[in-house]
Structures are given as C-alpha cells and as structure tokens.
Tab-separated table of C-alpha atoms and ligand atoms in Angstrom:
chain	number	residue	atom	x	y	z
E	1	MET	CA	107.561	105.513	69.112
E	2	ASP	CA	109.358	102.185	69.284
E	3	PHE	CA	107.925	99.445	71.506
E	4	ARG	CA	110.572	96.864	70.601
E	5	PHE	CA	112.917	95.577	73.276
E	6	THR	CA	116.665	95.807	72.699
E	7	ASP	CA	118.727	92.638	72.255
E	8	GLN	CA	120.006	93.085	75.821
E	9	GLN	CA	116.483	93.399	77.224
E	10	ARG	CA	115.373	90.255	75.366
E	11	MET	CA	118.441	88.366	76.539
E	12	ILE	CA	117.911	89.407	80.180
E	13	ARG	CA	114.240	88.362	79.996
E	14	GLN	CA	115.178	84.950	78.651
E	15	MET	CA	118.066	84.364	81.075
E	16	VAL	CA	116.217	85.468	84.226
E	17	ARG	CA	112.991	83.723	83.193
E	18	GLU	CA	114.851	80.441	82.767
E	19	PHE	CA	116.630	80.871	86.100
E	20	ALA	CA	113.443	81.953	87.914
E	21	ARG	CA	111.360	79.081	86.575
E	22	GLU	CA	113.983	76.352	86.965
E	23	ARG	CA	115.702	77.395	90.197
E	24	VAL	CA	113.588	79.922	92.119
E	25	ALA	CA	110.004	78.726	91.640
E	26	PRO	CA	110.450	75.106	92.803
E	27	GLY	CA	111.398	76.035	96.417
E	28	ALA	CA	109.106	79.053	96.815
E	29	ARG	CA	106.335	77.242	98.649
E	30	GLN	CA	108.724	75.581	101.082
E	31	ARG	CA	110.531	78.865	101.804
E	32	ASP	CA	107.146	80.488	102.433
E	33	GLU	CA	106.478	77.789	105.050
E	34	THR	CA	109.916	77.897	106.733
E	35	GLY	CA	110.869	81.558	106.265
E	36	GLN	CA	114.384	80.381	105.358
E	37	PHE	CA	116.468	83.038	103.564
E	38	PRO	CA	117.694	81.505	100.251
E	39	TRP	CA	121.456	82.091	100.434
E	40	ASP	CA	122.051	79.467	97.741
E	41	LEU	CA	119.885	81.383	95.242
E	42	PHE	CA	121.651	84.649	96.060
E	43	ARG	CA	125.005	82.974	95.367
E	44	GLN	CA	123.694	81.756	92.011
E	45	MET	CA	122.276	85.205	91.208
E	46	ALA	CA	125.661	86.749	92.029
E	47	GLU	CA	127.203	84.521	89.366
E	48	LEU	CA	124.597	85.676	86.853
E	49	GLY	CA	125.414	89.328	87.608
E	50	LEU	CA	121.963	90.001	89.119
E	51	LEU	CA	123.378	91.485	92.316
E	52	GLY	CA	125.175	94.358	90.588
E	53	MET	CA	122.619	95.380	87.992
E	54	VAL	CA	122.705	99.159	88.650
E	55	THR	CA	126.444	99.406	89.307
E	56	PRO	CA	128.989	100.295	86.585
E	57	GLU	CA	131.434	97.632	85.449
E	58	ALA	CA	134.297	99.774	86.778
E	59	TYR	CA	132.997	99.024	90.291
E	60	GLY	CA	132.332	95.333	89.710
E	61	GLY	CA	128.740	95.603	88.466
E	62	SER	CA	126.959	94.552	85.302
E	63	GLN	CA	125.249	97.936	84.797
E	64	LEU	CA	122.066	97.295	82.877
E	65	ASP	CA	119.685	99.874	81.486
E	66	LEU	CA	116.753	100.535	83.834
E	67	LEU	CA	114.223	98.558	81.781
E	68	SER	CA	116.480	95.467	81.719
E	69	TYR	CA	116.738	95.745	85.502
E	70	LEU	CA	112.932	95.949	85.849
E	71	ILE	CA	112.483	92.959	83.539
E	72	ALA	CA	114.805	90.938	85.796
E	73	ILE	CA	112.823	91.915	88.932
E	74	GLU	CA	109.525	91.124	87.182
E	75	GLU	CA	110.702	87.644	86.178
E	76	LEU	CA	112.048	86.880	89.676
E	77	ALA	CA	108.780	88.080	91.277
E	78	TRP	CA	106.784	85.729	89.040
E	79	ALA	CA	108.619	82.864	90.739
E	80	ASP	CA	109.033	84.224	94.288
E	81	ALA	CA	108.373	87.817	95.389
E	82	SER	CA	110.516	87.318	98.529
E	83	VAL	CA	113.574	86.758	96.340
E	84	ALA	CA	112.647	89.680	94.081
E	85	VAL	CA	112.403	92.151	96.953
E	86	GLY	CA	115.772	91.092	98.361
E	87	VAL	CA	117.391	91.656	94.972
E	88	SER	CA	115.537	94.938	94.440
E	89	VAL	CA	116.584	96.362	97.835
E	90	HIS	CA	120.198	95.229	97.400
E	91	ASN	CA	120.419	96.892	93.971
E	92	SER	CA	118.168	99.908	93.861
E	93	VAL	CA	118.017	101.356	97.376
E	94	CYS	CA	121.545	100.445	98.433
E	95	GLN	CA	123.869	100.446	95.402
E	96	TRP	CA	121.989	103.046	93.328
E	97	PRO	CA	122.400	105.952	95.810
E	98	ILE	CA	126.050	104.973	96.366
E	99	VAL	CA	126.661	105.027	92.594
E	100	HIS	CA	124.962	108.410	92.250
E	101	PHE	CA	125.919	110.233	95.465
E	102	GLY	CA	129.052	108.520	96.852
E	103	SER	CA	132.641	109.726	96.454
E	104	ASP	CA	134.929	107.733	94.163
E	105	GLU	CA	136.847	106.450	97.194
E	106	LEU	CA	133.597	105.186	98.805
E	107	LYS	CA	132.498	103.535	95.556
E	108	GLN	CA	135.866	101.791	95.154
E	109	ARG	CA	135.608	100.512	98.712
E	110	VAL	CA	132.005	99.296	99.048
E	111	LEU	CA	130.547	98.735	95.575
E	112	PRO	CA	132.690	95.823	94.319
E	113	PRO	CA	131.797	93.440	97.185
E	114	LEU	CA	128.120	94.492	96.926
E	115	ALA	CA	127.943	94.197	93.140
E	116	ARG	CA	129.687	90.832	93.134
E	117	GLY	CA	127.264	89.624	95.816
E	118	GLU	CA	129.996	88.891	98.361
E	119	VAL	CA	127.956	90.972	100.817
E	120	LEU	CA	124.351	92.198	100.729
E	121	GLY	CA	122.939	95.701	101.125
E	122	GLY	CA	119.828	97.512	102.324
E	123	ILE	CA	118.413	100.859	103.434
E	124	MET	CA	117.330	102.222	106.814
E	125	LEU	CA	114.820	105.036	106.433
E	126	THR	CA	111.737	104.049	108.426
E	127	GLU	CA	111.497	104.473	112.209
E	128	PRO	CA	108.822	103.536	114.755
E	129	ASP	CA	107.412	107.114	114.621
E	130	ALA	CA	108.495	108.130	111.110
E	131	GLY	CA	107.175	106.205	108.106
E	132	SER	CA	105.426	108.216	105.393
E	133	ASP	CA	106.596	111.410	107.125
E	134	LEU	CA	110.272	110.658	106.683
E	135	ALA	CA	111.350	114.235	107.436
E	136	SER	CA	110.249	113.720	111.052
E	137	LEU	CA	112.848	110.997	111.729
E	138	SER	CA	114.648	111.014	115.086
E	139	THR	CA	117.851	109.005	114.572
E	140	THR	CA	120.621	111.485	115.295
E	141	TYR	CA	124.214	111.876	114.209
E	142	LYS	CA	127.127	113.909	115.502
E	143	ARG	CA	130.615	114.405	114.183
E	144	VAL	CA	133.425	113.024	116.373
E	145	GLY	CA	136.873	113.515	114.840
E	146	ASN	CA	137.022	111.686	111.546
E	147	GLU	CA	133.760	109.832	112.082
E	148	PHE	CA	130.029	110.316	112.412
E	149	VAL	CA	128.304	108.663	115.370
E	150	LEU	CA	124.674	107.548	114.868
E	151	SER	CA	122.050	106.678	117.503
E	152	GLY	CA	118.367	105.788	117.144
E	153	SER	CA	115.854	103.110	116.149
E	154	LYS	CA	114.985	101.935	112.660
E	155	MET	CA	112.019	99.749	111.831
E	156	TRP	CA	110.973	97.325	109.054
E	157	ILE	CA	114.446	96.999	107.602
E	158	THR	CA	114.678	94.482	104.738
E	159	ASN	CA	117.877	92.373	104.828
E	160	ALA	CA	118.574	93.439	108.470
E	161	GLY	CA	120.891	90.929	110.106
E	162	ILE	CA	122.030	89.471	106.803
E	163	ALA	CA	123.326	92.536	104.917
E	164	LYS	CA	126.597	94.330	105.615
E	165	TYR	CA	126.079	97.794	104.108
E	166	PHE	CA	123.043	99.993	104.654
E	167	VAL	CA	122.191	103.460	103.430
E	168	VAL	CA	121.000	105.230	106.605
E	169	LEU	CA	119.257	108.554	107.141
E	170	ALA	CA	119.908	110.490	110.359
E	171	THR	CA	119.431	114.080	111.536
E	172	LYS	CA	121.846	116.536	113.090
E	173	ASP	CA	118.986	118.392	114.747
E	174	LYS	CA	115.340	117.382	114.413
E	175	SER	CA	114.180	121.016	114.593
E	176	LEU	CA	115.843	121.616	111.195
E	177	GLY	CA	113.279	119.297	109.536
E	178	HIS	CA	114.394	117.785	106.223
E	179	ARG	CA	117.341	120.239	106.037
E	180	GLY	CA	118.956	118.547	109.053
E	181	ILE	CA	119.001	115.086	107.445
E	182	THR	CA	122.141	113.427	106.048
E	183	ALA	CA	122.581	110.081	104.257
E	184	PHE	CA	125.411	107.721	105.208
E	185	VAL	CA	126.652	104.262	104.288
E	186	LEU	CA	126.772	102.221	107.479
E	187	ASP	CA	128.733	99.013	107.969
E	188	ALA	CA	126.277	96.960	110.034
E	189	GLU	CA	128.963	94.524	111.158
E	190	GLN	CA	129.895	96.501	114.273
E	191	GLU	CA	129.007	96.581	117.977
E	192	GLY	CA	126.828	99.672	117.745
E	193	VAL	CA	124.273	97.918	115.495
E	194	GLN	CA	121.743	95.612	117.150
E	195	VAL	CA	119.164	93.726	115.099
E	196	ASP	CA	115.818	92.611	116.562
E	197	PRO	CA	114.353	89.166	115.833
E	198	PRO	CA	112.742	89.068	112.338
E	199	GLU	CA	109.145	90.298	111.994
E	200	LYS	CA	106.502	87.595	111.563
E	201	LYS	CA	104.956	88.850	108.350
E	202	MET	CA	101.774	88.136	106.371
E	203	GLY	CA	103.771	87.508	103.207
E	204	LEU	CA	107.270	87.745	101.714
E	205	ARG	CA	108.102	85.272	104.412
E	206	SER	CA	111.591	84.302	103.273
E	207	SER	CA	112.641	87.957	102.983
E	208	VAL	CA	114.106	89.065	106.318
E	209	THR	CA	112.609	92.223	107.858
E	210	ALA	CA	113.592	93.484	111.308
E	211	GLY	CA	113.988	96.502	113.582
E	212	VAL	CA	117.506	97.831	114.180
E	213	THR	CA	118.885	99.846	117.086
E	214	LEU	CA	121.891	102.074	116.502
E	215	GLU	CA	123.820	102.822	119.680
E	216	GLU	CA	126.713	105.106	118.862
E	217	ALA	CA	127.240	103.289	115.569
E	218	ARG	CA	130.314	104.622	113.792
E	219	VAL	CA	130.530	105.764	110.201
E	220	PRO	CA	133.777	107.005	108.602
E	221	ALA	CA	133.574	110.612	107.325
E	222	GLY	CA	134.120	109.305	103.776
E	223	ASN	CA	130.840	107.366	103.914
E	224	LEU	CA	128.647	110.409	103.278
E	225	LEU	CA	126.189	110.315	100.367
E	226	GLY	CA	125.981	113.834	98.953
E	227	GLU	CA	126.761	116.577	101.431
E	228	GLU	CA	125.611	117.073	104.995
E	229	GLY	CA	121.984	118.213	105.022
E	230	GLN	CA	121.208	116.676	101.617
E	231	GLY	CA	120.061	113.283	102.892
E	232	PHE	CA	116.379	113.922	102.283
E	233	LYS	CA	117.075	114.775	98.638
E	234	VAL	CA	119.225	111.643	98.297
E	235	ALA	CA	116.343	109.561	99.691
E	236	LEU	CA	113.736	111.126	97.389
E	237	ALA	CA	115.925	110.647	94.299
E	238	THR	CA	116.562	107.040	95.312
E	239	LEU	CA	112.863	106.339	95.843
E	240	ASP	CA	111.924	107.939	92.486
E	241	HIS	CA	114.135	105.318	90.891
E	242	SER	CA	113.533	102.331	93.176
E	243	ARG	CA	109.728	102.609	93.124
E	244	LEU	CA	109.815	101.287	89.593
E	245	GLY	CA	111.400	98.126	91.011
E	246	ILE	CA	108.353	97.678	93.269
E	247	ALA	CA	106.068	98.305	90.279
E	248	ALA	CA	107.989	95.564	88.426
E	249	GLN	CA	107.687	93.266	91.431
E	250	ALA	CA	103.907	93.803	91.401
E	251	LEU	CA	103.787	93.034	87.654
E	252	GLY	CA	105.568	89.722	88.194
E	253	ILE	CA	103.275	88.666	91.049
E	254	ALA	CA	100.170	89.674	89.069
E	255	GLN	CA	101.354	87.797	85.966
E	256	ALA	CA	101.812	84.668	88.091
E	257	ALA	CA	98.271	85.101	89.484
E	258	LEU	CA	96.834	85.570	85.990
E	259	ASP	CA	98.737	82.565	84.597
E	260	ALA	CA	97.517	80.369	87.472
E	261	SER	CA	93.940	81.662	87.087
E	262	LEU	CA	93.856	80.984	83.343
E	263	GLN	CA	95.141	77.469	83.785
E	264	TYR	CA	92.627	76.728	86.534
E	265	ALA	CA	89.676	78.380	84.770
E	266	LYS	CA	90.263	76.219	81.686
E	267	GLU	CA	90.442	73.004	83.737
E	268	ARG	CA	87.782	73.524	86.404
E	269	VAL	CA	84.351	72.409	85.231
E	270	GLN	CA	81.127	73.597	86.884
E	271	PHE	CA	77.606	73.524	85.442
E	272	GLY	CA	78.960	71.300	82.649
E	273	LYS	CA	81.670	73.590	81.207
E	274	PRO	CA	85.062	75.051	82.105
E	275	ILE	CA	84.496	78.085	84.349
E	276	ILE	CA	86.340	80.360	81.835
E	277	GLN	CA	83.256	79.901	79.648
E	278	HIS	CA	81.026	81.409	82.329
E	279	GLN	CA	80.943	85.042	81.324
E	280	ALA	CA	81.470	86.406	84.842
E	281	ILE	CA	84.795	84.583	85.034
E	282	GLY	CA	85.853	85.017	81.380
E	283	PHE	CA	85.164	88.775	81.399
E	284	ARG	CA	86.999	89.266	84.675
E	285	LEU	CA	90.020	87.375	83.298
E	286	ALA	CA	89.849	89.670	80.271
E	287	ASP	CA	89.914	92.701	82.597
E	288	MET	CA	92.853	91.236	84.542
E	289	ASP	CA	94.833	90.732	81.323
E	290	THR	CA	93.991	94.226	80.057
E	291	GLU	CA	94.758	96.024	83.318
E	292	LEU	CA	98.035	94.129	83.704
E	293	GLU	CA	99.100	95.129	80.205
E	294	ALA	CA	98.285	98.786	80.987
E	295	ALA	CA	100.280	98.610	84.243
E	296	ARG	CA	103.208	96.986	82.464
E	297	TRP	CA	103.464	99.656	79.764
E	298	LEU	CA	103.024	102.511	82.258
E	299	THR	CA	105.986	101.052	84.173
E	300	TYR	CA	108.114	100.420	81.077
E	301	ARG	CA	107.431	103.923	79.764
E	302	ALA	CA	108.402	105.439	83.141
E	303	ALA	CA	111.674	103.498	82.888
E	304	TRP	CA	112.240	104.772	79.359
E	305	LEU	CA	111.598	108.352	80.500
E	306	ALA	CA	113.999	107.919	83.425
E	307	GLU	CA	116.685	106.729	80.987
E	308	GLN	CA	116.239	109.979	79.001
E	309	GLY	CA	117.051	111.964	82.182
E	310	GLY	CA	114.840	114.695	83.625
E	311	GLN	CA	112.107	114.732	86.238
E	312	VAL	CA	110.620	111.287	86.942
E	313	SER	CA	108.837	111.710	90.296
E	314	ARG	CA	105.367	111.889	88.770
E	315	THR	CA	105.763	109.102	86.207
E	316	SER	CA	107.445	106.745	88.634
E	317	ALA	CA	104.805	107.405	91.333
E	318	GLN	CA	102.064	106.818	88.728
E	319	ALA	CA	103.636	103.509	87.697
E	320	LYS	CA	104.069	102.336	91.293
E	321	LEU	CA	100.531	103.400	92.266
E	322	PHE	CA	98.824	101.834	89.270
E	323	ALA	CA	100.899	98.662	89.034
E	324	THR	CA	100.631	97.796	92.738
E	325	GLU	CA	96.905	98.606	93.053
E	326	THR	CA	96.203	96.648	89.857
E	327	ALA	CA	98.280	93.697	91.065
E	328	ASN	CA	96.347	93.652	94.346
E	329	ARG	CA	93.039	93.557	92.457
E	330	ILE	CA	94.325	90.782	90.179
E	331	CYS	CA	95.541	88.606	93.067
E	332	ASN	CA	92.278	89.187	94.911
E	333	PHE	CA	90.269	87.985	91.928
E	334	ALA	CA	92.651	85.075	91.342
E	335	VAL	CA	91.604	83.706	94.748
E	336	GLN	CA	87.965	84.090	93.643
E	337	VAL	CA	88.625	82.141	90.425
E	338	PHE	CA	90.002	79.272	92.500
E	339	GLY	CA	86.965	79.308	94.825
E	340	GLY	CA	87.608	77.387	98.059
E	341	TYR	CA	90.875	76.016	96.689
E	342	GLY	CA	92.200	79.578	96.434
E	343	TYR	CA	92.030	79.745	100.207
E	344	SER	CA	94.274	76.708	100.579
E	345	ARG	CA	98.046	76.735	100.881
E	346	GLU	CA	98.042	73.922	98.329
E	347	TYR	CA	97.508	76.512	95.570
E	348	VAL	CA	99.905	79.284	94.599
E	349	VAL	CA	97.308	82.082	94.512
E	350	GLU	CA	97.041	81.955	98.322
E	351	ARG	CA	100.739	82.954	98.610
E	352	LEU	CA	100.495	85.518	95.811
E	353	TYR	CA	97.520	87.162	97.566
E	354	ARG	CA	99.607	87.562	100.751
E	355	ASP	CA	102.846	88.541	98.985
E	356	VAL	CA	101.304	91.237	96.811
E	357	ARG	CA	99.631	93.042	99.714
E	358	VAL	CA	102.699	94.968	100.848
E	359	THR	CA	103.461	96.420	97.414
E	360	THR	CA	100.967	99.261	98.006
E	361	VAL	CA	102.671	99.965	101.352
E	362	TYR	CA	106.463	99.912	101.090
E	363	GLU	CA	108.668	102.415	99.310
E	364	GLY	CA	105.798	104.867	99.768
E	365	THR	CA	102.159	103.904	100.309
E	366	SER	CA	99.570	104.475	97.585
E	367	GLU	CA	98.493	107.588	99.491
E	368	VAL	CA	102.078	108.895	99.381
E	369	GLN	CA	102.249	108.198	95.611
E	370	ARG	CA	99.044	110.215	95.170
E	371	MET	CA	100.625	113.044	97.196
E	372	VAL	CA	103.692	113.014	94.906
E	373	ILE	CA	101.484	113.047	91.794
E	374	ALA	CA	99.147	115.752	93.162
E	375	ARG	CA	102.119	118.005	94.021
E	376	ALA	CA	103.519	117.573	90.522
E	377	LEU	CA	100.093	118.425	89.072
E	378	GLU	CA	99.969	121.549	91.217
E	379	ARG	CA	103.186	122.756	89.567
E	380	LEU	CA	102.017	121.875	86.080
E	381	SER	CA	100.781	124.719	83.898
E	382	THR	CA	97.746	123.588	81.945
E	383	THR	CA	95.333	125.105	79.475
E	384	ALA	CA	91.640	124.266	79.598
E	385	PRO	CA	89.175	124.751	76.707
E	386	GLU	CA	86.836	127.759	76.847
E	387	ALA	CA	83.202	127.155	77.851
R	401	FAD	C1	107.816	94.024	104.430
R	401	FAD	C2	108.294	95.427	104.596
R	401	FAD	C3	109.596	95.762	104.228
R	401	FAD	C4	110.060	97.065	104.408
R	401	FAD	N1	111.377	97.362	104.112
R	401	FAD	C5	111.870	98.585	104.442
R	401	FAD	C6	113.279	98.866	104.303
R	401	FAD	O1	114.061	98.030	103.845
R	401	FAD	N2	113.744	100.071	104.702
R	401	FAD	C7	112.916	101.037	105.205
R	401	FAD	O2	113.400	102.123	105.546
R	401	FAD	N3	111.579	100.796	105.352
R	401	FAD	C8	111.041	99.606	104.985
R	401	FAD	N4	109.696	99.341	105.154
R	401	FAD	C9	108.842	100.379	105.722
R	401	FAD	C10	107.829	100.972	104.741
R	401	FAD	O3	108.481	101.728	103.752
R	401	FAD	C11	106.824	101.769	105.564
R	401	FAD	O4	106.037	100.826	106.258
R	401	FAD	C12	105.955	102.678	104.712
R	401	FAD	O5	106.711	103.741	104.190
R	401	FAD	C13	104.771	103.260	105.515
R	401	FAD	O6	105.191	103.795	106.733
R	401	FAD	P1	104.441	103.354	108.087
R	401	FAD	O7	104.387	101.880	108.111
R	401	FAD	O8	105.085	104.059	109.212
R	401	FAD	O9	102.951	103.870	107.901
R	401	FAD	P2	102.392	105.341	108.234
R	401	FAD	O10	103.247	106.387	107.597
R	401	FAD	O11	102.140	105.456	109.703
R	401	FAD	O12	101.003	105.329	107.465
R	401	FAD	C14	99.833	104.672	107.962
R	401	FAD	C15	98.708	104.967	106.980
R	401	FAD	O13	98.433	106.377	106.956
R	401	FAD	C16	98.527	106.859	105.623
R	401	FAD	N5	99.043	108.235	105.631
R	401	FAD	C17	100.149	108.702	106.276
R	401	FAD	N6	100.315	110.009	106.034
R	401	FAD	C18	99.304	110.373	105.195
R	401	FAD	C19	98.911	111.599	104.586
R	401	FAD	N7	99.616	112.728	104.742
R	401	FAD	N8	97.811	111.611	103.806
R	401	FAD	C20	97.085	110.474	103.611
R	401	FAD	N9	97.404	109.280	104.175
R	401	FAD	C21	98.484	109.242	104.948
R	401	FAD	C22	99.464	105.889	104.930
R	401	FAD	O14	99.311	105.941	103.530
R	401	FAD	C23	99.040	104.582	105.545
R	401	FAD	O15	97.890	104.105	104.893
R	401	FAD	C24	109.201	98.051	104.942
R	401	FAD	C25	107.884	97.716	105.299
R	401	FAD	C26	107.434	96.425	105.148
R	401	FAD	C27	106.041	96.092	105.577
C-alpha cells in the first residue's frame, strides 16, 4: 500500500490551492451576496487547464488522473463551493460521458471548445416528476431524418443559460422504462431550448441553476452517446464517476469549516480561557478532524480503485455518502463553535453551512447512495463464522 501522492498530484494541489486562495476566496462572500456568475474566474481556470481535466490532450484537454482531478475540486471548494460545482459539472458530467461514450467525430467537434473553456457544459437528467427515479423521466425524443427531436421539461439544471453543450436524457417511449432512454449531446444555443429564470437557492448562490423547457429541440444524429436505448447505463456510469467530485467538494467545504473553527476556537476566550481548551469544544474539534480524514481517504481510495478499472458503484457511493454526511455534520458544528457569530453573514461558517447542505442531495441523495450500496451488498457473496 502506498499513500504517497505522485509528483503530478502534489503539483496540482499546490497550483490550485494557490489559485483558490489568492483569486477565488477573496470574492466568495460578495458573489454569495450578489449571485453573480464568476466569468472572470472561469477564464482564468481555462488558462490553467482546469476546464478540461478529464479530457485527453488529443481533444484539447489536460487529462489528469482521477485523484488529481478530485484534489483540484477539493481545493476550489475550500475557497468557494459555487465555483467548484460549476467546474465539476463542466468536467465530470458533461465532458466525461462524451469522452467515454461519444463517437470520434462528436469528440473532435465538441470537446476542444469545452476543454479549452471557450464554452461551458452541463447535464440535464432531472425533471419536475423524475429525480431519484430517473428511469421514470418523460422528456421524449423522435427521429426525424438525420436528427433527433427532443421535447419535455428539465429541472434544477446547473449552468443552464450559460453553458452551450448539455448531456440530455430522453425516452423514445416511457412504457419501455430505462430501456427506452437514450443520451444525447444537445447544443443549447437554439430556438427549441428555453431557460427559466435562475432558482433562488439556499446556498451555492453564484452557481446558476434553472429549469429548461425543450420544445422540439434538435440534435444531430451524430450526437448520440452510446447507442439508442443505452442512455440509462451512460447516466449511471457517469454518476459513478462524478459522485466522487461531489465527495471532493464536500471535503473542501468541510476543511474550510474546520480551519475556520480551529482559528476561532483558539482566539475566542470564555470563562478565562480559549474555548478550544473547554473539553466539549476541543473533543468535538478532534472528532471533526478525525472524521474528515476518514472521509478524505475513503474518497481517495475510491478514486484509486476507479483508476484500476472495474466496478466502482459501491465504493463511489460509499465515498459520496460518507463524505457529504460528514461534511454536513462538520459545518453544523462549526456554526456551534462560533456561537452567535456563526449565525452572522460576517463569518464564513454561515455560508459554508448553507453551501454544504446540497451535497447530500444532488448527484443522488444519501438515500439513493444507500440503495446503490445495499444492492451491491445483495450481490456480494459472503461467508459468516459458525456459531
Ligand atoms: C443546486 C442543485 C443543482 C442541481 N444540478 C443538477 C444538474 O445539473 N442536472 C440535473 O439533472 N439535476 C441537477 N440537480 C437535481 C438533483 O440531482 C436532484 O434534486 C436529486 O437527484 C433529487 O431528486 P429530487 O429533487 O427530485 O428529489 P426526490 O427524488 O423527489 O426525493 C425526495 C426525497 O425522497 C427520497 N427518496 C426518493 N426515492 C426514495 C426511495 N426509493 N427510498 C428512500 N428515499 C427515497 C430522496 O432521497 C429525498 O430525500 C440539482 C439539484 C440542486 C438542488
């Protein structure tokens, strides 16, 4: 077993940490207030190669190993989780399925502008009546000549209105269940795509999230991901991979909450001593540090396993479940450490508490992760000791 990072992983950590702390962190509070999407930061991240992290160099990307990618997301989330989620969606739920399921012609056409950050990407899975139960989606498609024509409503779409390319799931016939579903790459810059006003969210306020209506939106036949009827499999494979990005996002937010809590607990004096010296606070900080370390290594190990190939559904669901639930507990206690000040927008833990909340919801809720793990356990053959 080798727990050392590679030179590349160390270099990515150092480069993204520097960028996140010097450029991303300073404006995070203001962006949280205004909800302004940080185009300037995305342009700078494009120059650093952070917008093509999962895409091969042949298609304009900087293809990193999975752990390097997670390290980059973790460092960005420490500074501003809104920025981290935009980068994560653009890379891992848009470019990743195109890299793995698109034809060479499609990759040549859409990946270079995405990977170079000239345009942004996203994914449209969720609908008003189909969230966790993705197989029940209602957006339909039909073939017309050399195109597919898509109609329906999508909901909660990150980067809607600002991204050009979206991976979209639609069904040929709802009665076919998951076997009727196909995955496409949609160019959102067309008449058939209408974007609702952005959602007014609890957190991640400078990440844009909106509903989208597709009215006879057109997709060239070459924009299929996999074959017709394989869209559900494409989505599950994508989520197995991308969930680790959300785990990494949670790690970054939790580390920020722990760092802020430590600093405050050493400075704040009550009953004549810094509150870190009151055992109730000191022990809880010790638990936060320990649980965060466990979540981090569960996530890193899942990434390592994914790099070896093979089945990663269970390990990636475990990492997402544990890292996001742990991060929520850590941010919750961080507010407690700050007392009344933790409830004020003047202190960072208030934003972290709101930003972290959604990590147990999107890209599969904690309940969905438990379903994935339980199904994998059902298939596992185990031996128990005799009585
Ligand atoms: C900020 C934000 C950004 C998002 N970005 C995107 C995006 O870019 N693209 C996209 O496609 N989607 C996106 N989503 C949608 C997100 O993935 C869904 O909200 C999520 O999958 C849950 O679906 P739902 O909201 O419909 O909840 P539901 O599926 O209705 O679930 C409601 C509750 O019931 C529970 N539940 C449901 N079924 C079961 C069951 N069988 N057993 C036990 N419990 C169950 C759930 O765990 C949850 O607690 C985003 C959401 C948010 C909030």
